[in-house]
Coordinates of C-alpha atoms and ligand atoms in Angstrom, one line a residue:
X1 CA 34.2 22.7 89.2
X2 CA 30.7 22.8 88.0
X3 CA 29.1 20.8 85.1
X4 CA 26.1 21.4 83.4
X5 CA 24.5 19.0 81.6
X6 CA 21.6 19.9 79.2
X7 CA 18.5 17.5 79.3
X8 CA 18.4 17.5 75.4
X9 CA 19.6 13.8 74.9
X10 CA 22.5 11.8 74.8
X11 CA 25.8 13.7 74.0
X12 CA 26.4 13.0 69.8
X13 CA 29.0 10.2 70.0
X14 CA 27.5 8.7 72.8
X15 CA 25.8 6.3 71.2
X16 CA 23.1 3.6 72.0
X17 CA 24.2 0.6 73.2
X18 CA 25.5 -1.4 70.4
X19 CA 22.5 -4.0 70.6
X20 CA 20.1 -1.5 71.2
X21 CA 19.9 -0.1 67.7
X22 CA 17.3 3.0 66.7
X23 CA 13.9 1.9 64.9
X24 CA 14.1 1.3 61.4
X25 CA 13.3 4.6 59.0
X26 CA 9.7 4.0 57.4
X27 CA 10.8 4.6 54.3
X28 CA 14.3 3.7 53.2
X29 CA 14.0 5.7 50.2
X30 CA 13.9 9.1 51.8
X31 CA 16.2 11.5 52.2
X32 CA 16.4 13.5 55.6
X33 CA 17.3 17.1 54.6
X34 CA 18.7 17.7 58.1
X35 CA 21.7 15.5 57.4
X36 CA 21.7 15.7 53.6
X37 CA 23.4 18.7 51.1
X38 CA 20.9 21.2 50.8
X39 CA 20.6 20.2 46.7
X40 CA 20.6 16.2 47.1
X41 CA 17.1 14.7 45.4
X42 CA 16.2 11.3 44.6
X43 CA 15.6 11.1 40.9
X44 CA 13.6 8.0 39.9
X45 CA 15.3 6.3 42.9
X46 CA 18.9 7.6 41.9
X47 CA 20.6 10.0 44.4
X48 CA 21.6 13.4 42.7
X49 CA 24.5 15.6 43.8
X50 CA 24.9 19.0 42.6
X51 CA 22.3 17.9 39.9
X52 CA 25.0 15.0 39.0
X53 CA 23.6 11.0 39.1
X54 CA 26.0 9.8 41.3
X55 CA 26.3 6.7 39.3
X56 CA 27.7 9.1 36.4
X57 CA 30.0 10.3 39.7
X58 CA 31.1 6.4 40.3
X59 CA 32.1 5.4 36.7
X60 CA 33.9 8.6 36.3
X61 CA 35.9 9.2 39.3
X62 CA 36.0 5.7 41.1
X63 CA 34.8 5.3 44.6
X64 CA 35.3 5.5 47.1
X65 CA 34.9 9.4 46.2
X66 CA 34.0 12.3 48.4
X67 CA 31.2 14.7 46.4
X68 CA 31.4 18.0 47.9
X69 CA 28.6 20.5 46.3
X70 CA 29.8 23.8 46.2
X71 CA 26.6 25.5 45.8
X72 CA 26.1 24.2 49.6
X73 CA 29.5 25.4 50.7
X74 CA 28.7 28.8 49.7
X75 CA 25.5 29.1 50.7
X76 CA 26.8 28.4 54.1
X77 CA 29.5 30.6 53.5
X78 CA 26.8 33.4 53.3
X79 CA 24.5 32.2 56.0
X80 CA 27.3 33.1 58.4
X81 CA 28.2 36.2 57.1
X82 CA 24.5 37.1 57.0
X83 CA 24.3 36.3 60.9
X84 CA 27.5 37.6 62.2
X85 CA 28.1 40.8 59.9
X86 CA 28.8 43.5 59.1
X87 CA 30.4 44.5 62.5
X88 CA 31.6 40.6 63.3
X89 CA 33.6 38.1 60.7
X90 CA 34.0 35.0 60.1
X91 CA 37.0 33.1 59.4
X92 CA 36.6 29.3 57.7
X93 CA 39.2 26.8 60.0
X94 CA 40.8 25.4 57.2
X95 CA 41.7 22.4 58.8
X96 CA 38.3 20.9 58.4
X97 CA 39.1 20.3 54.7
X98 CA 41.8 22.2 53.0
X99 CA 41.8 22.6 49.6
X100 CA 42.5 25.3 46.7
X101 CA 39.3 25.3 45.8
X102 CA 37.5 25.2 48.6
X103 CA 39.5 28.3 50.0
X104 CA 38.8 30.1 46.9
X105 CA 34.8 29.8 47.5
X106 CA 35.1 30.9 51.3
X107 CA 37.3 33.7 50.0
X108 CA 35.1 34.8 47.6
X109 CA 32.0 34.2 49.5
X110 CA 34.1 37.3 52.1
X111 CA 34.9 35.3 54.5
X112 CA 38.9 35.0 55.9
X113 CA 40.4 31.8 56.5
X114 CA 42.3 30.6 59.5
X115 CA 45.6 28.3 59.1
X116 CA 47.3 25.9 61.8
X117 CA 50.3 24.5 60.3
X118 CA 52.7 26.1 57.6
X119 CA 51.2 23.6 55.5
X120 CA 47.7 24.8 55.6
X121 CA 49.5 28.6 55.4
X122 CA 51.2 27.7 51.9
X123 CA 47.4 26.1 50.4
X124 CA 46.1 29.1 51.7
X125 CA 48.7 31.3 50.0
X126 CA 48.4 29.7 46.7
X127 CA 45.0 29.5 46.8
X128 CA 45.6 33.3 46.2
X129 CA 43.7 34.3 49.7
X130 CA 45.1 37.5 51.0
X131 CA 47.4 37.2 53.4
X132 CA 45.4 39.6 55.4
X133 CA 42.7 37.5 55.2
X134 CA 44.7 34.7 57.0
X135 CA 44.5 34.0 61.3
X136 CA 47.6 31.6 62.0
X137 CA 46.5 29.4 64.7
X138 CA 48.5 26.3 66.6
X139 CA 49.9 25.3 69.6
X140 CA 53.4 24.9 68.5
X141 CA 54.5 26.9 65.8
X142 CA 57.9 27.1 65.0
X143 CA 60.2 29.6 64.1
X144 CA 60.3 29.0 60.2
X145 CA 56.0 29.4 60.3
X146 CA 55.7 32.4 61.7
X147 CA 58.8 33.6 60.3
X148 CA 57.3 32.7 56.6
X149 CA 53.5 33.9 58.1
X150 CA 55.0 37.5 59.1
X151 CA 56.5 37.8 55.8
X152 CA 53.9 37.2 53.8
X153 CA 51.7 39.6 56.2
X154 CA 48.9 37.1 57.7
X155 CA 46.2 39.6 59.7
X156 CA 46.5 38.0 62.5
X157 CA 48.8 35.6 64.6
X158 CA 47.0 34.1 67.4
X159 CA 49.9 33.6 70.5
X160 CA 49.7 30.4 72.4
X161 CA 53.0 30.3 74.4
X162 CA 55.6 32.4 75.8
X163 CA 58.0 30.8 73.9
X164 CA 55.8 31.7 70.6
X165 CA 55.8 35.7 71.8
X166 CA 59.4 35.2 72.0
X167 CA 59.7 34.0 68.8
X168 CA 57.4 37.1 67.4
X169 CA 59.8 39.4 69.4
X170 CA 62.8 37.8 67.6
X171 CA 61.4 37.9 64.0
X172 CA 60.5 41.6 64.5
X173 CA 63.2 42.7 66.1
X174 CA 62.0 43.3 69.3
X175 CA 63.8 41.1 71.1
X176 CA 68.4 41.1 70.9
X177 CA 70.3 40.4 68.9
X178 CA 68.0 42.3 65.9
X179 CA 67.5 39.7 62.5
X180 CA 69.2 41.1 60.2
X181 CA 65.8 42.7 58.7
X182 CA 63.2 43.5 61.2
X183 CA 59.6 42.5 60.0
X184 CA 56.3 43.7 59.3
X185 CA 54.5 44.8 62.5
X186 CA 52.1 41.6 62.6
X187 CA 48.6 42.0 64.8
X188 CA 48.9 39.2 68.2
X189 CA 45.7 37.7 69.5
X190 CA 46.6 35.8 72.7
X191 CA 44.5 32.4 73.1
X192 CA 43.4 32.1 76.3
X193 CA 42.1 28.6 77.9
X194 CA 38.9 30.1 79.7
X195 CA 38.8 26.2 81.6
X196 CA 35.4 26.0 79.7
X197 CA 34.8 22.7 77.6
X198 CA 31.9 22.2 75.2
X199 CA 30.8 19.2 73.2
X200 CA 26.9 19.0 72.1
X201 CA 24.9 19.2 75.0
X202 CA 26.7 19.8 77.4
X203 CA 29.7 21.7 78.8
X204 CA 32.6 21.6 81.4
X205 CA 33.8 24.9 83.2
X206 CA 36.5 24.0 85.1
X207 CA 38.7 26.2 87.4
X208 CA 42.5 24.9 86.2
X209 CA 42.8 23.9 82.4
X210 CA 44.1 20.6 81.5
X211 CA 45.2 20.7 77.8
X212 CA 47.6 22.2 75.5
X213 CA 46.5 24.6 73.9
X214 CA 46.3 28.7 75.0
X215 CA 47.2 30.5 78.1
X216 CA 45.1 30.1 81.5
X217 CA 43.0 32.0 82.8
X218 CA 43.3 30.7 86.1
X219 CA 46.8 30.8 86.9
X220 CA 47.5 34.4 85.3
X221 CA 49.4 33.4 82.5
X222 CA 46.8 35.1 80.0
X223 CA 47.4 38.4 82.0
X224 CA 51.5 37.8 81.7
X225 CA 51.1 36.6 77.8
X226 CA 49.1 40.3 77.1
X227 CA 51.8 41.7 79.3
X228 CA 54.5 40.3 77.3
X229 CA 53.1 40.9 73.7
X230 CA 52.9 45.0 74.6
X231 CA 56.3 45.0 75.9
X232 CA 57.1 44.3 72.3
X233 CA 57.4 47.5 70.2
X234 CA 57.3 45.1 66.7
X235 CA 53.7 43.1 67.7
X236 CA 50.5 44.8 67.7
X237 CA 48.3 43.5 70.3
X238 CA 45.0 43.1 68.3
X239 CA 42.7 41.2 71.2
X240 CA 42.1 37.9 73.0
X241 CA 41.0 34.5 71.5
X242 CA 38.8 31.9 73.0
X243 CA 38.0 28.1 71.4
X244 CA 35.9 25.7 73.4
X245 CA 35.2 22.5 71.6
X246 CA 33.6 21.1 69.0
X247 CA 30.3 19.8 67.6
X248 CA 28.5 22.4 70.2
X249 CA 24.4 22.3 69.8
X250 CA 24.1 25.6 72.4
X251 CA 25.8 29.0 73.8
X252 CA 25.8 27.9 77.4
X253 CA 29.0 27.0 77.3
X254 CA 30.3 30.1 75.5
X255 CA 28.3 32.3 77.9
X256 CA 30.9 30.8 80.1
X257 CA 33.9 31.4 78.3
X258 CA 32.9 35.2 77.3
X259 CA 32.8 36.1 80.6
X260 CA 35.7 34.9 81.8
X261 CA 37.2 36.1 78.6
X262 CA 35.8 39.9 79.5
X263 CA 36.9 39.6 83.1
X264 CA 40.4 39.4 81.9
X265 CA 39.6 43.0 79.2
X266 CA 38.9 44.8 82.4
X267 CA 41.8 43.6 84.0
X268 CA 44.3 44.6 81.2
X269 CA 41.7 48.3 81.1
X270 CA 42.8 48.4 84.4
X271 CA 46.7 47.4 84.3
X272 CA 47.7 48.8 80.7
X273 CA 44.5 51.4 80.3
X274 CA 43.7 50.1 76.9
X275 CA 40.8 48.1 75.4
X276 CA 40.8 45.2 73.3
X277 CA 39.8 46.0 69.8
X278 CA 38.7 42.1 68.8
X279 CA 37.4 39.1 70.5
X280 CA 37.8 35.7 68.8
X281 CA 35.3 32.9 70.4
X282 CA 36.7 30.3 67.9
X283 CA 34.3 27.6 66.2
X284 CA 32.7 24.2 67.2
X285 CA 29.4 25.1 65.8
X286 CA 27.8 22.0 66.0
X287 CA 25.9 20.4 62.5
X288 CA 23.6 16.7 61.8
X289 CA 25.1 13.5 60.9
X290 CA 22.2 11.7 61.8
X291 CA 18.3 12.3 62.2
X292 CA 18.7 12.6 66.0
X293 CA 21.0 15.7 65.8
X294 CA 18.9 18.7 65.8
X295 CA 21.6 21.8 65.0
X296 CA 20.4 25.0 66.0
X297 CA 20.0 27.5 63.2
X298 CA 23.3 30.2 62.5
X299 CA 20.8 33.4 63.1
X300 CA 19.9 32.3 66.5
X301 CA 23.7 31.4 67.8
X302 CA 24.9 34.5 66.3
X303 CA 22.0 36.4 67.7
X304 CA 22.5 34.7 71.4
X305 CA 26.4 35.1 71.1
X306 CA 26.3 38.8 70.6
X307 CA 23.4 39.4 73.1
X308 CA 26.2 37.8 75.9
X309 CA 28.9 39.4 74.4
X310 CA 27.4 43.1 74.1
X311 CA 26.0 42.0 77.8
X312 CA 29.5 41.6 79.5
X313 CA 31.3 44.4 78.0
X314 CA 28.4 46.6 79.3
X315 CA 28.0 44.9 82.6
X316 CA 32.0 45.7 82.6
X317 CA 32.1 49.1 81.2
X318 CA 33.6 48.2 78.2
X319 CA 33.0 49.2 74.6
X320 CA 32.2 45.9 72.4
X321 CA 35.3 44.7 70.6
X322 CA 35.1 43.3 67.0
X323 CA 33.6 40.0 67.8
X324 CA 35.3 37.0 65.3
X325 CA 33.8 33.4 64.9
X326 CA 35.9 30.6 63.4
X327 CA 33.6 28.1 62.2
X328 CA 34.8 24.8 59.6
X329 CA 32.8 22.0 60.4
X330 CA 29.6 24.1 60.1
X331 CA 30.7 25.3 56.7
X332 CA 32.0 21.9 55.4
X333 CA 30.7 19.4 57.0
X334 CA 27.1 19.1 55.5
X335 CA 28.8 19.6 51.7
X336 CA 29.8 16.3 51.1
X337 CA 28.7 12.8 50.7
X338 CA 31.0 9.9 50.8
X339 CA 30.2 7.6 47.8
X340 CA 31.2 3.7 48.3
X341 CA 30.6 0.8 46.3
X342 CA 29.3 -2.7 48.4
X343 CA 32.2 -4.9 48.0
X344 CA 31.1 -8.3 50.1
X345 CA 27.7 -9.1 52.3
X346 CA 28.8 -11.0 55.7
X347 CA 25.0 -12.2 57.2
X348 CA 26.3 -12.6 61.0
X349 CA 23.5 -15.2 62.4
X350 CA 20.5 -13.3 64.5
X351 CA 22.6 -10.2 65.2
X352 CA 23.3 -8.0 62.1
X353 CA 24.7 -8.2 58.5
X354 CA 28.0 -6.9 57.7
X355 CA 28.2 -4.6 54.8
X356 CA 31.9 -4.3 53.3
X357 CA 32.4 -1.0 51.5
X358 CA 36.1 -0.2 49.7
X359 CA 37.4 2.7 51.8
X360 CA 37.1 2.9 55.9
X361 CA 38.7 4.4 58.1
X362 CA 41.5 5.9 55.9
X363 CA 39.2 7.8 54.2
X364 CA 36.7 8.8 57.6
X365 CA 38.5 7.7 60.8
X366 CA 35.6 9.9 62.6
X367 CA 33.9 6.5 63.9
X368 CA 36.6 4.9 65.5
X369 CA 38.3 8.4 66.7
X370 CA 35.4 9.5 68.6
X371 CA 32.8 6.7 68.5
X372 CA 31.2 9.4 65.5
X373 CA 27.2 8.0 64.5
X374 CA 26.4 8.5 60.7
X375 CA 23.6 7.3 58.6
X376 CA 24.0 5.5 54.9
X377 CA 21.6 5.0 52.5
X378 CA 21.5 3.1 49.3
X379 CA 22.3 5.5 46.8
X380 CA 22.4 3.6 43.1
X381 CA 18.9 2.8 43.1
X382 CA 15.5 2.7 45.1
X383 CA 14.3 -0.5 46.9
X384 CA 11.3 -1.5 48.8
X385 CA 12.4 -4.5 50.0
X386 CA 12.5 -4.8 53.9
X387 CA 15.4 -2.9 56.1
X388 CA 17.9 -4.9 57.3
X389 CA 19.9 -4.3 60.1
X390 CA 23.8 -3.8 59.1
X391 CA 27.0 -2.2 60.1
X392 CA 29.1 -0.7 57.2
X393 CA 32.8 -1.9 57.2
X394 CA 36.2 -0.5 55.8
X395 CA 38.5 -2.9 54.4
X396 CA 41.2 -2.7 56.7
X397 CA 43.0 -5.0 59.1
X398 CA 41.0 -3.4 62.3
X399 CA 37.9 -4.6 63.7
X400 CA 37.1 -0.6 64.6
X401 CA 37.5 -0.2 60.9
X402 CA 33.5 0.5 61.3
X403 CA 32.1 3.7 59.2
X404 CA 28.4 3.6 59.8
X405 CA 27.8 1.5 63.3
X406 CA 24.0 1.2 62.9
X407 CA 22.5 1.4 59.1
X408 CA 19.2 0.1 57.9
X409 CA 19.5 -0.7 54.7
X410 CA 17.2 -3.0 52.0
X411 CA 17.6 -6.5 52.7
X412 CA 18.2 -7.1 48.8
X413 CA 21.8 -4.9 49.0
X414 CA 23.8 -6.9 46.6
X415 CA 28.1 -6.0 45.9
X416 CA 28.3 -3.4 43.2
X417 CA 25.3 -1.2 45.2
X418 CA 26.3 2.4 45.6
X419 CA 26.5 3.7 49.0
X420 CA 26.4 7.1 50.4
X421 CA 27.4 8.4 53.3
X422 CA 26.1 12.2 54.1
X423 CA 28.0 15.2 55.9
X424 CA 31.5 14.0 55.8
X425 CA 33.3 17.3 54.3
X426 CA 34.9 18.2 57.8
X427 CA 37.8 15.8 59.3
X428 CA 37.5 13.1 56.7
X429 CA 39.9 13.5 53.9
X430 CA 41.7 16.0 56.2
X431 CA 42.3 13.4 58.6
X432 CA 42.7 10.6 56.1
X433 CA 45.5 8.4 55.9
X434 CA 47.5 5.4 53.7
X435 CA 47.2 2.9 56.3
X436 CA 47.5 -0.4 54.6
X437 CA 48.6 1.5 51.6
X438 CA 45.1 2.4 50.5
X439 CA 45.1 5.3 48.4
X440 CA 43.7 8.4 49.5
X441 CA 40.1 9.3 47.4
X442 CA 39.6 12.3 45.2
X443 CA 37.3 15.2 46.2
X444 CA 35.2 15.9 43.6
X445 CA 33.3 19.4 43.5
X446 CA 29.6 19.4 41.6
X447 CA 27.6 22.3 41.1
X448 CA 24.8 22.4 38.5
X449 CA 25.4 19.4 36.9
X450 CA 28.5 19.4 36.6
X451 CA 31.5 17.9 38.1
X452 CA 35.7 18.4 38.5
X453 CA 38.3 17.1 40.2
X454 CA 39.5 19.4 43.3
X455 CA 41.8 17.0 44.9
X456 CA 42.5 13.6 42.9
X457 CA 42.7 10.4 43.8
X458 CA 46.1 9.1 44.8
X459 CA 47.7 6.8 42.6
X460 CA 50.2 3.9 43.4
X461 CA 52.8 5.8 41.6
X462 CA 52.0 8.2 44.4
X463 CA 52.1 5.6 47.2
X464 CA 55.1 4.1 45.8
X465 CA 57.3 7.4 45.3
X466 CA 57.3 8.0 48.7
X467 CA 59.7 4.6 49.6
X468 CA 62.8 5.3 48.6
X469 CA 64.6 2.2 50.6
Ligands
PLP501 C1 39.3 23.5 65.2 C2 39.2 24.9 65.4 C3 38.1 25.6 64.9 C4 37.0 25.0 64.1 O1 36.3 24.1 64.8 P1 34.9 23.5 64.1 O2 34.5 22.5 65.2 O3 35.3 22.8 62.9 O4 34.0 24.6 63.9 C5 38.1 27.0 65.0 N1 39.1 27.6 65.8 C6 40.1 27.0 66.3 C7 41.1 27.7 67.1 C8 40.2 25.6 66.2 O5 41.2 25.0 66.7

């Protein structure tokens, strides 16, 4: 087992001691584009979305309200591309946030979109994405989601147990008895776990893997899945798949993993005399919540990742496979801006003052999931008066119900204040949840000064149509 740690910082999440807060901003007025959507401006003190006043945003749609500008979506969208392509793609994880729309702009933007659960696979679908367009991911897909996935002809299914190759078998009548109508010859990636781990700064290569997802590498079950998917005559073995982790700042750790990934090409070269045609290295690419994180530019990952890539297959005697990146926190995460209104101010003697907002952690559970550190600023207007130290608090029955930990805001913060919270497009309202029955917020999409519903609100009527009893 070796660990490498990187002597760029603390780890994101790891955050400072909770009475050991960062220095105040000097000016609480500014926006740090790092962290922000690339169009956000302060206009006579107001934040802008999109070109949109987000107080115009509040008295339309309500808050809490996510903004998501598409303009920054896209341009993301095309960063990749421009880094990665022609020879590689780029597939959007739709579970970061899954919506119609939002699969429409990736789509159109040329990039495909991967899927995890027949849910995401239907949005996807009706979203009008070609099916070949579509990688179907997960760790436990069952019968009736690949069944539904090979019939509507996803590119590629990406094989993360023997019982799932079975499956494939079955629905394409490789396997006895036949279906009763063989499918579509679907293309197979098989997921291997490489024992590498990456978060941030630092990453954990490990000789046995731990966790549920893929085949090992280690114990020879990745060279027994490959085995398996070219017995079948109805699957099309396309390549292998790698994922690491999330929120990763550097390629050390997929250095790692792409070597051990090619070690096992030149072992199915040398058992089934055949190359693999694509390599998937997954996503994770890391972005900014707060001023400390400094993201590394697309260009330079994409440039490093093919440098180690092109550098293995040589060093192995390979020809480079189609090399695939799966990014949706990177293409998300810095869209959108979580818009709250100040509900009640709690002055907790000496230490810090408590800022209720109306959502929490039903609508960004990031903070008390994985200890997540975002910045807030006061959004509905500009203030000079002094920071003061608070912590930004849901409204629900849970004292981890925290969204931003540490926020300096102006001491003269007063109910009815807008806030904003910057880059929560990724794992917010797709992890979002009705817990005390708190509606879900609507996503609203600006661009140019203008503004629509893409997901709405829940309504009680929604809420209450669920309990049948
Ligand atoms: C979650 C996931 C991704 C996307 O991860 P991000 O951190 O959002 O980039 C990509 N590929 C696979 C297989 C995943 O499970």
């Amino acid at each position: 087992m070796s660990r490498v740690a990187h002597p760029a910082g603390p780890r994101h999440g790891d955050v400072l001691p909770a009475d050991h807060p960062p220095a105040p901003p000097a000016d609480l007025n500014e926006l740090q584009a790092s962290i922000w959507p690339r169009q956000a401006r302060r206009s006579g003190g107001v934040l802008t979305l999109g070109g949109m006043d987000v107080r115009d945003l509040a008295a339309e749609f309500g808050t809490p309200l996510y903004v998501c500008d598409e303009e920054d979506v896209r341009s993301r969208c095309r960063d990749y591309l421009e880094a990665f392509g022609p020879d590689g793609r780029v597939f959007y994880a739709a579970k970061a946030f899954c919506s119609r729309a939002v699969l429409r702009w990736v789509s159109a933007e040329g990039l495909g979109v991967d899927v995890c659960t027949g849910g995401e696979l239907e949005v996807a679908l009706s979203a009008g994405v070609p099916p070949e367009q579509i990688t179907l991911h997960g760790n436990n897909k069952s019968l009736e989601e690949l069944s539904r996935a090979v019939r509507a002809g996803v590119g590629h299914i990406v094989a993360d147990s023997f019982e799932e190759i079975a499956r494939l078998a079955y629905l394409t009548g490789s396997a006895s008895p036949p279906p009763a109508e063989p499918m579509a010859r679907p293309n197979v990636l098989v997921r291997v776990t490489t024992g590498v781990e990456a978060h941030t700064h630092e990453f954990m290569a490990t000789a046995h893997d731990d966790q549920k997802f893929g085949f090992s590498l280690a114990s020879g079950a990745a060279d027994e899945a490959v085995r398996r998917v070219l017995a079948c005559p109805g699957l099309s073995f396309a390549g292998l798949h790698s994922h690491i982790g999330s929120q990763i700042f550097d390629t050390a750790g997929f250095e790692v993993a792409a070597h051990r990934v090619v070690e096992l090409a030149v072992r199915i070269h040398d058992e089934h005399g055949i190359e693999i045609a694509e390599l998937d290295l997954g996503g994770g690419f890391g972005i900014a919540y707060t001023e400390e994180d400094d993201a590394p530019e697309v260009k330079g990952i994409a440039q490093s990742l093919r440098g180690i890539v092109d550098g293995q297959c040589r060093a192995a005697g390979l020809t480079r496979p189609r090399l695939t990146v799966e990014p949706g926190r990177a293409i998300v995460g810095p869209s959108t801006v979580s818009l709250y209104t100040v509900g009640t101010i709690k002055d907790v003697d000496g230490i810090r003052t408590y800022v209720s907002v109306d959502g929490g952690m039903s609508d960004n559970i990031r903070t008390a999931l994985y200890d997540a550190s975002y910045e807030c600023v006061l959004a509905s207007r500009a203030s000079w008066a002094p920071p003061m130290l608070s912590r930004v608090v849901g409204r629900h029955c849970e004292s981890g119900d925290i969204v931003v930990r540490h926020a300096y805001l102006p001491s003269d913060l007063a109910p009815g204040d807008l806030l904003a919270v910057p880059a929560t497009g990724a794992y917010c309202r797709s992890m979002a949840s009705n817990y005390n029955h708190v509606s879900r917020p609507a996503v609203v999409a600006v661009n140019a000064g203008t503004a629509r519903t893409i997901v709405r609100r829940e309504s009680l009527d929604d809420l209450l149509s669920l309990d049948v009893g």
